[in-house]
Amino acid sequence: MAAAGFAIFYISRMLYMSDVSRFFSSLEIYNSYPFLFDILFGFLFNFLFDVSFCLSAVLFIVSGSEACRYIARYGIGTGVPSVGMYSVGIATICSVFGFSLFDQITGFGGFLAGISVSLIFGFICGKITNKYLNLNIPGFTYNMTLVSVATTASFMASGIFLFGSFESIIYLRGMIMSGIAALLFIGTAVMVFHSYNASLGADESHDRTQHLAFSNAFLWMLLLSLISAFFKPVSVVLIIMFSLILFIYSFKKYVKCVKRDSYVISEPALLPTEEELI
Amino acid sequence: MIENLFDVSTVLSVSNVAVFLFVLIGGVLISLSVHFIPIGGAPAAMAQATGVGTGTTQLAAGAGLTGLLAAGSVSAVTNNLYLPLFIGSISSCLMIAITMFSANLVYIFGVGCPLVSGKRQRDVITKDRQDVYVSKGTEGHGTPTASFFSGLIGGLIGGFGGSLTYVSILYLCTKTVGISFAGSAAFAATCSIALFYINSVIASYNIGGTIEGFTDQKFKKMPKAIFVSSIASAIFGIITIATVYLFIVPATGGIF
């Protein structure tokens, strides 16, 4: 059911990207609708069942990379990864806080608590950074809040997908003590900042970056499902197949965008044979 | 279990306030240390600016995590609270020194350029003339003596800040709350790494990506970064202590 819903969402999102965002950018309204769309659907998927946490992690990664693109487009001089690292610093402590509340508030309440703490922390950090360090980027606070919320949410959703439980002690023992937390931190951060870091430049186009973000997120989903085979070997094969198909599909779309935007595509010649070298 | 959340006298005891202050000081020291480290960014990777050719976050986190690792290993074998601090700062300093030295070897023997900075006519420490050696169109190359010395100071301060955070959270978990060493070490390391990332990026935004050490003009912008990182570290400290009291005490009863 979640898979069908996600497929419908992905197709509608593609349609949305093509027409509606062009409409809003032609009106020069501050374009925040895609993020809201993503976050809303991420929450909806969280209600469905265990596997859907993986899908919601995908959506949160995509919305985080959108906000990351917005900030880094102004040229802050420190490189795109700094945005991802800032957000992962916030996300680490906030998600540990969220995992802490699983026992006291019922499961999804802990998830919401982690997200709300990261909302406050990200907002204050973004506000003071933009104001006192003289960055003066319009919309910096909003987007920094969004990046930290999206990173926290994708991190927590990945954790819930891996362990499939709402008990704090499992996350403490299985994730933080075993060191899987380090993989999740760095993996989520790289997936958030990579798409714009890889395709920035004078000819950067929005849909190409977004397709790369989608393919990154599906790759992350594939990795997560491969890791989760060690924890709960039941019903993992289906998720692996599903994420592999989605990854290949979105990566093909990305390659199509690259070919569309490139100036010229020249096929490389074969390596020279020994006779030609003499 | 829920009454533990609102037990003010437990949470606001002297040792918890001390841990909060140490986390705050540790965060500020990390932010301060980044201003000392000669960071060249992408231009330095092409030998067009002074410093080591990589970004702030990677360099500071690389040196800082080495310090954390050393502090963690030392605190596993001793009960002394001061030894991990000094071992952490020294190993952080050593790591940054090795990084700068090996980068200098590449600049001298690989790229083939002298180690100079274009911002001062003479080096602050050795008093050698350096402006005539700067290639046209660049701001300097490599890590000259003043920047190298500055980087050593930065490594010492940053390692000390990171180890201070680690040791204080470890103390909070093991001594005050009473959790096993392995669990509290993992929790403290996670928190310290997060604090390291946040504060190194704040400093990085303040200096705009590149700095040459204390001889640079951008070094005077330091108070702003200290203000911002003190606020961020204060919120971080509150969340950390809240997590320890909300998470580990009621959920596990101190057994983990």
Short mmCIF file of C-alpha atoms in Angstrom, two decimals:
data_model
loop_
_atom_site.label_atom_id
_atom_site.label_comp_id
_atom_site.label_asym_id
_atom_site.label_seq_id
_atom_site.Cartn_x
_atom_site.Cartn_y
_atom_site.Cartn_z
CA MET A 1 0.00 0.00 0.00
CA ALA A 2 2.80 2.35 0.91
CA ALA A 3 4.64 1.34 -2.24
CA ALA A 4 1.64 2.16 -4.41
CA GLY A 5 1.14 5.46 -2.59
CA PHE A 6 4.75 6.30 -3.02
CA ALA A 7 4.67 5.53 -6.73
CA ILE A 8 1.65 7.82 -7.12
CA PHE A 9 3.41 10.50 -5.12
CA TYR A 10 6.61 10.23 -7.15
CA ILE A 11 4.79 10.56 -10.45
CA SER A 12 2.70 13.48 -9.23
CA ARG A 13 5.85 15.08 -7.87
CA MET A 14 7.46 14.85 -11.30
CA LEU A 15 4.42 16.49 -12.89
CA TYR A 16 4.44 19.09 -10.16
CA MET A 17 8.10 19.87 -10.74
CA SER A 18 7.57 20.43 -14.40
CA ASP A 19 4.53 22.70 -14.43
CA VAL A 20 3.55 24.08 -11.05
CA SER A 21 7.01 25.17 -9.95
CA ARG A 22 7.49 26.92 -13.28
CA PHE A 23 4.21 28.71 -12.65
CA PHE A 24 5.30 29.84 -9.18
CA SER A 25 8.74 30.93 -10.32
CA SER A 26 7.11 32.94 -13.11
CA LEU A 27 5.06 34.72 -10.45
CA GLU A 28 8.32 35.27 -8.49
CA ILE A 29 6.69 34.07 -5.31
CA TYR A 30 9.11 32.70 -2.76
CA ASN A 31 8.99 29.07 -3.76
CA SER A 32 8.58 26.99 -0.64
CA TYR A 33 5.74 24.75 -1.81
CA PRO A 34 7.89 21.72 -2.76
CA PHE A 35 9.34 21.51 0.75
CA LEU A 36 5.94 21.65 2.41
CA PHE A 37 4.69 19.04 -0.03
CA ASP A 38 7.60 16.75 0.85
CA ILE A 39 7.32 17.16 4.57
CA LEU A 40 3.56 16.61 4.53
CA PHE A 41 3.92 13.39 2.55
CA GLY A 42 6.81 12.32 4.78
CA PHE A 43 4.55 12.55 7.81
CA LEU A 44 1.73 10.74 6.02
CA PHE A 45 4.03 7.87 5.12
CA ASN A 46 5.23 7.64 8.69
CA PHE A 47 1.74 6.72 9.80
CA LEU A 48 1.46 3.76 7.45
CA PHE A 49 3.93 1.13 8.56
CA ASP A 50 7.50 0.22 9.25
CA VAL A 51 8.83 0.17 5.67
CA SER A 52 7.38 3.57 5.00
CA PHE A 53 9.90 5.16 7.35
CA CYS A 54 12.44 4.38 4.66
CA LEU A 55 10.32 6.14 2.06
CA SER A 56 9.83 9.14 4.31
CA ALA A 57 13.61 9.29 4.81
CA VAL A 58 13.84 9.61 1.02
CA LEU A 59 11.44 12.53 0.98
CA PHE A 60 13.15 14.29 3.87
CA ILE A 61 16.53 13.90 2.17
CA VAL A 62 15.15 15.47 -1.00
CA SER A 63 13.62 18.44 0.83
CA GLY A 64 16.85 18.91 2.79
CA SER A 65 18.89 19.00 -0.37
CA GLU A 66 16.49 21.56 -1.84
CA ALA A 67 17.05 23.87 1.12
CA CYS A 68 20.79 23.17 1.01
CA ARG A 69 20.77 24.24 -2.64
CA TYR A 70 19.01 27.47 -1.74
CA ILE A 71 21.62 28.43 0.88
CA ALA A 72 24.68 27.38 -1.07
CA ARG A 73 23.56 29.16 -4.25
CA TYR A 74 24.56 32.48 -2.65
CA GLY A 75 28.22 31.45 -2.47
CA ILE A 76 29.07 31.42 1.22
CA GLY A 77 32.74 30.73 0.48
CA THR A 78 32.98 27.67 2.68
CA GLY A 79 31.76 25.03 0.29
CA VAL A 80 28.44 23.24 0.16
CA PRO A 81 29.46 20.46 2.63
CA SER A 82 29.58 22.98 5.48
CA VAL A 83 25.79 23.33 5.31
CA GLY A 84 25.41 19.55 5.56
CA MET A 85 27.86 19.33 8.44
CA TYR A 86 26.14 22.14 10.35
CA SER A 87 22.81 20.39 9.97
CA VAL A 88 24.23 16.99 10.92
CA GLY A 89 25.66 18.49 14.11
CA ILE A 90 22.19 19.75 15.00
CA ALA A 91 20.51 16.54 13.83
CA THR A 92 22.74 14.28 15.90
CA ILE A 93 21.83 15.71 19.28
CA CYS A 94 18.19 16.35 18.38
CA SER A 95 17.62 12.81 17.12
CA VAL A 96 19.24 11.34 20.22
CA PHE A 97 16.85 13.53 22.22
CA GLY A 98 13.96 12.24 20.12
CA PHE A 99 14.97 8.61 20.60
CA SER A 100 15.07 9.32 24.33
CA LEU A 101 11.37 10.12 24.44
CA PHE A 102 10.15 6.90 22.79
CA ASP A 103 9.46 5.31 26.16
CA GLN A 104 7.71 8.28 27.71
CA ILE A 105 5.61 9.55 24.85
CA THR A 106 4.31 6.93 22.45
CA GLY A 107 6.55 6.27 19.44
CA PHE A 108 5.48 8.86 16.95
CA GLY A 109 5.44 11.49 19.71
CA GLY A 110 9.15 10.91 20.22
CA PHE A 111 9.68 11.39 16.50
CA LEU A 112 7.75 14.67 16.63
CA ALA A 113 9.63 15.79 19.75
CA GLY A 114 12.99 15.30 18.05
CA ILE A 115 11.80 17.25 15.03
CA SER A 116 10.41 20.11 17.12
CA VAL A 117 13.64 20.41 19.12
CA SER A 118 15.62 20.53 15.88
CA LEU A 119 13.17 23.14 14.58
CA ILE A 120 13.92 25.40 17.54
CA PHE A 121 17.67 24.71 17.55
CA GLY A 122 17.98 25.14 13.79
CA PHE A 123 15.93 28.34 13.85
CA ILE A 124 18.05 29.95 16.59
CA CYS A 125 21.32 28.83 14.97
CA GLY A 126 20.22 30.11 11.56
CA LYS A 127 18.98 33.40 12.97
CA ILE A 128 22.12 34.27 14.95
CA THR A 129 24.45 32.99 12.22
CA ASN A 130 22.81 35.13 9.58
CA LYS A 131 22.54 38.21 11.78
CA TYR A 132 25.82 38.36 13.68
CA LEU A 133 28.20 36.77 11.18
CA ASN A 134 27.02 39.20 8.46
CA LEU A 135 26.08 36.55 5.91
CA ASN A 136 22.93 38.55 5.01
CA ILE A 137 21.38 35.83 2.86
CA PRO A 138 17.61 36.31 2.41
CA GLY A 139 15.75 33.23 3.59
CA PHE A 140 18.81 31.80 5.37
CA THR A 141 17.00 31.23 8.67
CA TYR A 142 14.05 29.48 7.03
CA ASN A 143 16.25 27.21 4.95
CA MET A 144 18.67 26.43 7.76
CA THR A 145 15.69 25.41 9.87
CA LEU A 146 14.46 23.24 7.00
CA VAL A 147 17.83 21.56 6.49
CA SER A 148 18.15 20.71 10.16
CA VAL A 149 14.57 19.46 10.41
CA ALA A 150 14.94 17.37 7.27
CA THR A 151 18.26 15.88 8.38
CA THR A 152 16.90 15.07 11.83
CA ALA A 153 13.77 13.51 10.38
CA SER A 154 15.61 11.43 7.79
CA PHE A 155 18.09 10.31 10.43
CA MET A 156 15.33 9.26 12.82
CA ALA A 157 13.31 7.61 10.08
CA SER A 158 16.39 5.65 8.97
CA GLY A 159 16.97 4.53 12.55
CA ILE A 160 13.36 3.45 13.00
CA PHE A 161 13.48 1.57 9.70
CA LEU A 162 16.66 -0.26 10.72
CA PHE A 163 15.49 -1.37 14.16
CA GLY A 164 11.73 -1.30 13.70
CA SER A 165 11.02 -0.53 17.31
CA PHE A 166 9.85 2.24 19.60
CA GLU A 167 11.95 1.44 22.65
CA SER A 168 14.74 3.79 23.70
CA ILE A 169 17.05 1.10 25.00
CA ILE A 170 17.28 -0.57 21.58
CA TYR A 171 18.53 2.63 19.99
CA LEU A 172 20.95 3.24 22.84
CA ARG A 173 22.45 -0.25 22.69
CA GLY A 174 22.07 -1.08 19.04
CA MET A 175 22.74 2.25 17.43
CA ILE A 176 24.87 4.50 19.60
CA MET A 177 26.95 1.86 21.37
CA SER A 178 27.49 -0.28 18.29
CA GLY A 179 28.58 2.67 16.15
CA ILE A 180 25.91 2.38 13.45
CA ALA A 181 24.96 5.93 14.45
CA ALA A 182 28.19 7.23 12.88
CA LEU A 183 27.29 5.64 9.55
CA LEU A 184 23.79 7.13 9.68
CA PHE A 185 25.11 10.62 10.53
CA ILE A 186 27.63 10.77 7.73
CA GLY A 187 25.39 8.97 5.25
CA THR A 188 22.47 11.33 5.79
CA ALA A 189 24.71 14.40 5.65
CA VAL A 190 26.35 13.28 2.41
CA MET A 191 22.99 12.48 0.81
CA VAL A 192 21.70 15.93 1.79
CA PHE A 193 24.56 18.03 0.47
CA HIS A 194 25.88 15.89 -2.38
CA SER A 195 23.30 16.70 -5.03
CA TYR A 196 24.05 20.42 -5.16
CA ASN A 197 27.76 19.93 -4.47
CA ALA A 198 28.02 17.68 -7.52
CA SER A 199 26.05 19.84 -9.94
CA LEU A 200 26.79 23.41 -8.93
CA GLY A 201 28.10 25.82 -11.49
CA ALA A 202 26.94 28.41 -13.98
CA ASP A 203 24.72 25.98 -15.87
CA GLU A 204 23.12 24.37 -12.82
CA SER A 205 19.47 23.57 -13.45
CA HIS A 206 16.92 22.84 -10.77
CA ASP A 207 15.40 19.66 -12.09
CA ARG A 208 18.79 18.04 -12.74
CA THR A 209 19.82 18.69 -9.13
CA GLN A 210 16.50 17.37 -7.93
CA HIS A 211 16.75 14.17 -9.95
CA LEU A 212 20.23 13.62 -8.51
CA ALA A 213 18.82 14.21 -5.02
CA PHE A 214 16.13 11.59 -5.68
CA SER A 215 18.65 9.07 -6.97
CA ASN A 216 20.90 9.73 -3.95
CA ALA A 217 18.00 9.19 -1.62
CA PHE A 218 17.02 5.93 -3.32
CA LEU A 219 20.64 4.80 -3.10
CA TRP A 220 20.49 5.56 0.63
CA MET A 221 17.30 3.51 0.83
CA LEU A 222 19.03 0.63 -0.94
CA LEU A 223 21.98 0.82 1.47
CA LEU A 224 19.64 0.95 4.46
CA SER A 225 17.71 -2.07 3.29
CA LEU A 226 20.96 -3.98 2.73
CA ILE A 227 22.12 -3.09 6.27
CA SER A 228 18.75 -3.98 7.75
CA ALA A 229 19.12 -7.52 6.37
CA PHE A 230 21.46 -8.08 9.31
CA PHE A 231 18.84 -6.99 11.82
CA LYS A 232 15.56 -8.36 10.46
CA PRO A 233 16.07 -10.76 7.59
CA VAL A 234 12.33 -11.16 6.94
CA SER A 235 10.79 -9.31 3.98
CA VAL A 236 13.95 -7.40 3.13
CA VAL A 237 14.32 -8.81 -0.38
CA LEU A 238 11.19 -7.02 -1.56
CA ILE A 239 12.44 -3.67 -0.25
CA ILE A 240 15.85 -4.22 -1.85
CA MET A 241 14.24 -4.93 -5.23
CA PHE A 242 11.89 -1.94 -4.88
CA SER A 243 14.65 0.52 -3.97
CA LEU A 244 16.95 -0.84 -6.67
CA ILE A 245 14.29 -0.31 -9.33
CA LEU A 246 13.56 3.21 -8.08
CA PHE A 247 17.29 4.03 -7.93
CA ILE A 248 17.88 2.87 -11.49
CA TYR A 249 14.81 4.76 -12.71
CA SER A 250 15.76 8.07 -11.04
CA PHE A 251 19.41 7.74 -12.05
CA LYS A 252 18.35 7.24 -15.67
CA LYS A 253 16.25 10.39 -15.45
CA TYR A 254 19.29 12.22 -14.07
CA VAL A 255 21.50 11.00 -16.90
CA LYS A 256 18.87 12.17 -19.37
CA CYS A 257 19.00 15.64 -17.79
CA VAL A 258 22.81 15.65 -17.96
CA LYS A 259 22.70 14.78 -21.66
CA ARG A 260 20.11 17.52 -22.25
CA ASP A 261 22.19 20.20 -20.51
CA SER A 262 25.59 19.29 -21.90
CA TYR A 263 27.10 21.39 -24.68
CA VAL A 264 28.48 18.46 -26.65
CA ILE A 265 28.73 14.73 -26.05
CA SER A 266 31.82 13.20 -27.58
CA GLU A 267 32.45 9.50 -27.44
CA PRO A 268 35.96 8.69 -26.23
CA ALA A 269 38.13 6.83 -28.72
CA LEU A 270 39.61 3.44 -27.98
CA LEU A 271 43.02 3.21 -26.36
CA PRO A 272 45.82 3.30 -28.99
CA THR A 273 47.20 -0.10 -29.91
CA GLU A 274 50.89 -0.87 -29.67
CA GLU A 275 51.39 -0.49 -33.42
CA GLU A 276 49.86 2.99 -33.44
CA LEU A 277 52.12 4.07 -30.59
CA ILE A 278 55.23 3.17 -32.62
CA MET B 1 8.99 7.62 35.73
CA ILE B 2 7.56 10.86 34.42
CA GLU B 3 8.22 12.75 37.68
CA ASN B 4 11.94 12.60 36.95
CA LEU B 5 11.35 15.11 34.15
CA PHE B 6 10.24 17.82 36.48
CA ASP B 7 12.52 17.19 39.41
CA VAL B 8 14.25 20.56 39.36
CA SER B 9 16.57 20.02 42.28
CA THR B 10 18.13 16.92 40.65
CA VAL B 11 18.67 18.57 37.30
CA LEU B 12 19.93 21.89 38.67
CA SER B 13 22.56 20.43 41.00
CA VAL B 14 26.04 21.96 41.12
CA SER B 15 27.69 19.21 39.07
CA ASN B 16 25.13 19.54 36.27
CA VAL B 17 25.59 23.31 36.06
CA ALA B 18 29.35 22.71 35.97
CA VAL B 19 28.92 20.22 33.12
CA PHE B 20 26.78 22.76 31.24
CA LEU B 21 29.47 25.44 31.69
CA PHE B 22 32.20 23.05 30.55
CA VAL B 23 30.24 22.15 27.41
CA LEU B 24 29.78 25.88 26.71
CA ILE B 25 33.50 26.60 27.23
CA GLY B 26 34.44 23.59 25.12
CA GLY B 27 32.26 24.81 22.24
CA VAL B 28 33.71 28.31 22.40
CA LEU B 29 37.27 26.92 22.47
CA ILE B 30 36.56 24.80 19.38
CA SER B 31 35.24 27.87 17.56
CA LEU B 32 38.29 29.86 18.68
CA SER B 33 40.71 27.16 17.56
CA VAL B 34 39.46 27.24 13.96
CA HIS B 35 40.57 30.89 13.74
CA PHE B 36 44.16 29.84 14.49
CA ILE B 37 44.41 27.00 11.96
CA PRO B 38 45.72 28.07 8.50
CA ILE B 39 42.89 26.99 6.20
CA GLY B 40 43.32 27.63 2.50
CA GLY B 41 40.27 26.00 1.02
CA ALA B 42 40.07 25.29 -2.70
CA PRO B 43 42.57 28.08 -3.74
CA ALA B 44 45.26 26.58 -1.51
CA ALA B 45 44.71 23.19 -3.11
CA MET B 46 45.89 24.86 -6.36
CA ALA B 47 48.78 26.58 -4.46
CA GLN B 48 47.20 30.02 -4.92
CA ALA B 49 46.61 30.89 -1.26
CA THR B 50 48.36 30.31 2.05
CA GLY B 51 47.31 27.38 4.19
CA VAL B 52 46.42 23.72 3.92
CA GLY B 53 44.31 22.97 0.89
CA THR B 54 41.07 21.75 2.38
CA GLY B 55 37.92 23.13 4.00
CA THR B 56 37.46 24.22 7.59
CA THR B 57 35.13 21.45 8.61
CA GLN B 58 37.31 18.64 7.37
CA LEU B 59 40.53 20.05 8.85
CA ALA B 60 39.10 21.00 12.23
CA ALA B 61 37.07 17.83 12.51
CA GLY B 62 40.03 15.69 11.46
CA ALA B 63 42.29 17.16 14.11
CA GLY B 64 39.52 17.33 16.70
CA LEU B 65 38.37 13.75 16.23
CA THR B 66 41.96 12.55 16.67
CA GLY B 67 42.01 14.41 19.97
CA LEU B 68 38.70 12.85 20.98
CA LEU B 69 39.95 9.38 20.09
CA ALA B 70 43.08 9.84 22.19
CA ALA B 71 41.10 11.33 25.08
CA GLY B 72 38.64 8.44 24.89
CA SER B 73 41.37 5.80 24.92
CA VAL B 74 43.15 7.47 27.83
CA SER B 75 39.99 7.85 29.89
CA ALA B 76 39.35 4.12 29.47
CA VAL B 77 42.51 3.21 31.37
CA THR B 78 42.72 5.95 34.02
CA ASN B 79 40.40 7.61 36.50
CA ASN B 80 42.34 10.86 36.33
CA LEU B 81 40.14 13.60 34.87
CA TYR B 82 42.97 15.93 33.81
CA LEU B 83 45.09 13.47 31.85
CA PRO B 84 42.57 12.99 28.95
CA LEU B 85 42.39 16.77 28.50
CA PHE B 86 46.14 17.16 27.99
CA ILE B 87 46.55 13.99 25.93
CA GLY B 88 43.62 15.09 23.75
CA SER B 89 45.04 18.54 23.12
CA ILE B 90 48.54 17.24 22.43
CA SER B 91 47.36 14.58 19.99
CA SER B 92 45.17 17.11 18.21
CA CYS B 93 48.17 19.44 17.93
CA LEU B 94 50.30 16.57 16.61
CA MET B 95 47.71 15.68 13.99
CA ILE B 96 47.45 19.23 12.67
CA ALA B 97 51.27 19.52 12.67
CA ILE B 98 51.59 16.33 10.60
CA THR B 99 48.91 17.58 8.19
CA MET B 100 50.63 20.95 7.68
CA PHE B 101 54.08 19.37 7.38
CA SER B 102 53.05 16.81 4.79
CA ALA B 103 51.16 19.48 2.83
CA ASN B 104 54.31 21.61 2.92
CA LEU B 105 56.34 18.71 1.54
CA VAL B 106 53.92 18.51 -1.38
CA TYR B 107 54.08 22.27 -1.96
CA ILE B 108 57.90 22.35 -1.88
CA PHE B 109 58.85 19.18 -3.75
CA GLY B 110 55.70 18.57 -5.78
CA VAL B 111 54.39 21.98 -6.85
CA GLY B 112 57.78 23.66 -6.48
CA CYS B 113 56.89 26.90 -4.72
CA PRO B 114 58.37 28.64 -1.63
CA LEU B 115 56.30 28.83 1.57
CA VAL B 116 55.16 32.47 1.75
CA SER B 117 52.19 34.62 2.65
CA GLY B 118 51.28 37.64 0.54
CA LYS B 119 49.53 39.53 3.31
CA ARG B 120 52.62 40.70 5.27
CA GLN B 121 55.93 42.01 3.98
CA ARG B 122 57.94 40.06 6.55
CA ASP B 123 57.16 36.88 8.44
CA VAL B 124 56.12 37.73 12.01
CA ILE B 125 58.36 35.15 13.71
CA THR B 126 61.42 34.72 11.51
CA LYS B 127 61.44 38.35 10.18
CA ASP B 128 62.32 37.01 6.71
CA ARG B 129 61.34 39.01 3.64
CA GLN B 130 58.48 37.18 1.89
CA ASP B 131 56.65 39.51 -0.47
CA VAL B 132 59.21 39.08 -3.27
CA TYR B 133 58.64 35.32 -3.37
CA VAL B 134 54.88 35.50 -3.92
CA SER B 135 53.90 34.43 -7.45
CA LYS B 136 51.95 36.95 -9.48
CA GLY B 137 48.17 36.65 -9.13
CA THR B 138 48.33 34.54 -5.97
CA GLU B 139 48.09 35.37 -2.28
CA GLY B 140 50.91 33.07 -1.21
CA HIS B 141 51.51 29.34 -1.05
CA GLY B 142 52.17 26.67 1.52
CA THR B 143 52.24 27.16 5.28
CA PRO B 144 55.02 29.58 6.36
CA THR B 145 56.46 29.65 9.89
CA ALA B 146 53.99 32.11 11.46
CA SER B 147 50.99 30.20 10.09
CA PHE B 148 52.53 26.89 11.17
CA PHE B 149 52.99 28.19 14.71
CA SER B 150 49.43 29.53 14.68
CA GLY B 151 48.16 26.13 13.54
CA LEU B 152 49.92 24.44 16.47
CA ILE B 153 48.19 26.81 18.91
CA GLY B 154 44.86 26.11 17.17
CA GLY B 155 45.37 22.36 17.48
CA LEU B 156 46.13 22.66 21.19
CA ILE B 157 43.05 24.83 21.88
CA GLY B 158 40.69 22.77 19.72
CA GLY B 159 41.83 19.46 21.16
CA PHE B 160 41.46 20.85 24.66
CA GLY B 161 37.92 22.08 23.89
CA GLY B 162 36.83 18.76 22.36
CA SER B 163 38.33 16.72 25.20
CA LEU B 164 36.74 19.04 27.79
CA THR B 165 33.32 18.38 26.28
CA TYR B 166 33.97 14.64 26.10
CA VAL B 167 35.28 14.35 29.65
CA SER B 168 32.52 16.47 31.19
CA ILE B 169 29.70 14.51 29.50
CA LEU B 170 31.47 11.25 30.40
CA TYR B 171 31.69 12.45 34.00
CA LEU B 172 27.99 13.35 33.97
CA CYS B 173 27.03 9.90 32.65
CA THR B 174 29.34 7.74 34.75
CA LYS B 175 29.66 9.54 38.08
CA THR B 176 26.40 11.50 38.47
CA VAL B 177 23.96 9.16 36.77
CA GLY B 178 25.87 5.92 37.10
CA ILE B 179 25.90 4.31 33.67
CA SER B 180 28.49 1.78 32.52
CA PHE B 181 31.65 3.15 30.91
CA ALA B 182 31.03 1.79 27.41
CA GLY B 183 27.58 3.32 27.05
CA SER B 184 28.51 6.69 28.45
CA ALA B 185 31.69 6.82 26.34
CA ALA B 186 29.64 6.20 23.19
CA PHE B 187 27.10 8.85 24.17
CA ALA B 188 29.82 11.38 25.09
CA ALA B 189 31.70 10.78 21.85
CA THR B 190 28.51 11.25 19.80
CA CYS B 191 27.75 14.54 21.57
CA SER B 192 31.32 15.84 21.25
CA ILE B 193 31.44 15.09 17.52
CA ALA B 194 28.16 16.96 17.00
CA LEU B 195 29.45 19.95 18.99
CA PHE B 196 32.67 19.89 16.97
CA TYR B 197 30.79 20.06 13.67
CA ILE B 198 28.47 22.88 14.77
CA ASN B 199 31.21 25.11 16.14
CA SER B 200 33.70 24.54 13.36
CA VAL B 201 31.07 25.51 10.78
CA ILE B 202 30.14 28.66 12.75
CA ALA B 203 33.81 29.70 12.75
CA SER B 204 34.04 28.78 9.09
CA TYR B 205 31.13 31.08 8.20
CA ASN B 206 32.76 33.86 10.20
CA ILE B 207 36.09 33.71 8.35
CA GLY B 208 34.50 33.13 4.96
CA GLY B 209 36.28 29.87 4.24
CA THR B 210 39.96 30.88 4.36
CA ILE B 211 42.33 32.26 7.02
CA GLU B 212 46.10 32.35 7.51
CA GLY B 213 46.27 32.23 11.30
CA PHE B 214 46.62 35.04 13.80
CA THR B 215 48.51 37.23 11.32
CA ASP B 216 45.41 37.53 9.13
CA GLN B 217 43.10 40.56 9.23
CA LYS B 218 40.09 38.23 9.52
CA PHE B 219 41.33 37.15 12.94
CA LYS B 220 39.88 40.40 14.34
CA LYS B 221 36.35 39.16 13.50
CA MET B 222 36.75 36.44 16.15
CA PRO B 223 34.47 37.95 18.91
CA LYS B 224 31.40 37.55 16.70
CA ALA B 225 32.02 33.82 16.22
CA ILE B 226 32.58 33.43 19.96
CA PHE B 227 29.23 35.10 20.68
CA VAL B 228 27.35 32.94 18.17
CA SER B 229 29.05 29.70 19.21
CA SER B 230 28.44 30.43 22.90
CA ILE B 231 24.68 30.66 22.22
CA ALA B 232 24.70 27.51 20.08
CA SER B 233 26.79 25.60 22.65
CA ALA B 234 24.51 26.74 25.47
CA ILE B 235 21.45 25.30 23.69
CA PHE B 236 23.48 22.20 22.91
CA GLY B 237 24.43 21.79 26.57
CA ILE B 238 20.81 22.14 27.68
CA ILE B 239 19.66 19.51 25.17
CA THR B 240 22.50 17.17 26.19
CA ILE B 241 21.72 17.34 29.90
CA ALA B 242 18.00 17.03 29.17
CA THR B 243 18.72 13.94 27.05
CA VAL B 244 20.73 12.35 29.84
CA TYR B 245 17.99 12.94 32.38
CA LEU B 246 15.05 12.16 30.09
CA PHE B 247 16.61 9.26 28.29
CA ILE B 248 19.11 7.36 30.30
CA VAL B 249 17.76 7.76 33.83
CA PRO B 250 14.07 6.85 33.34
CA ALA B 251 14.39 4.54 30.35
CA THR B 252 17.22 2.36 31.53
CA GLY B 253 17.41 2.92 35.25
CA GLY B 254 21.13 3.42 34.84
CA ILE B 255 21.76 -0.09 33.54
CA PHE B 256 23.16 -0.16 30.03
#
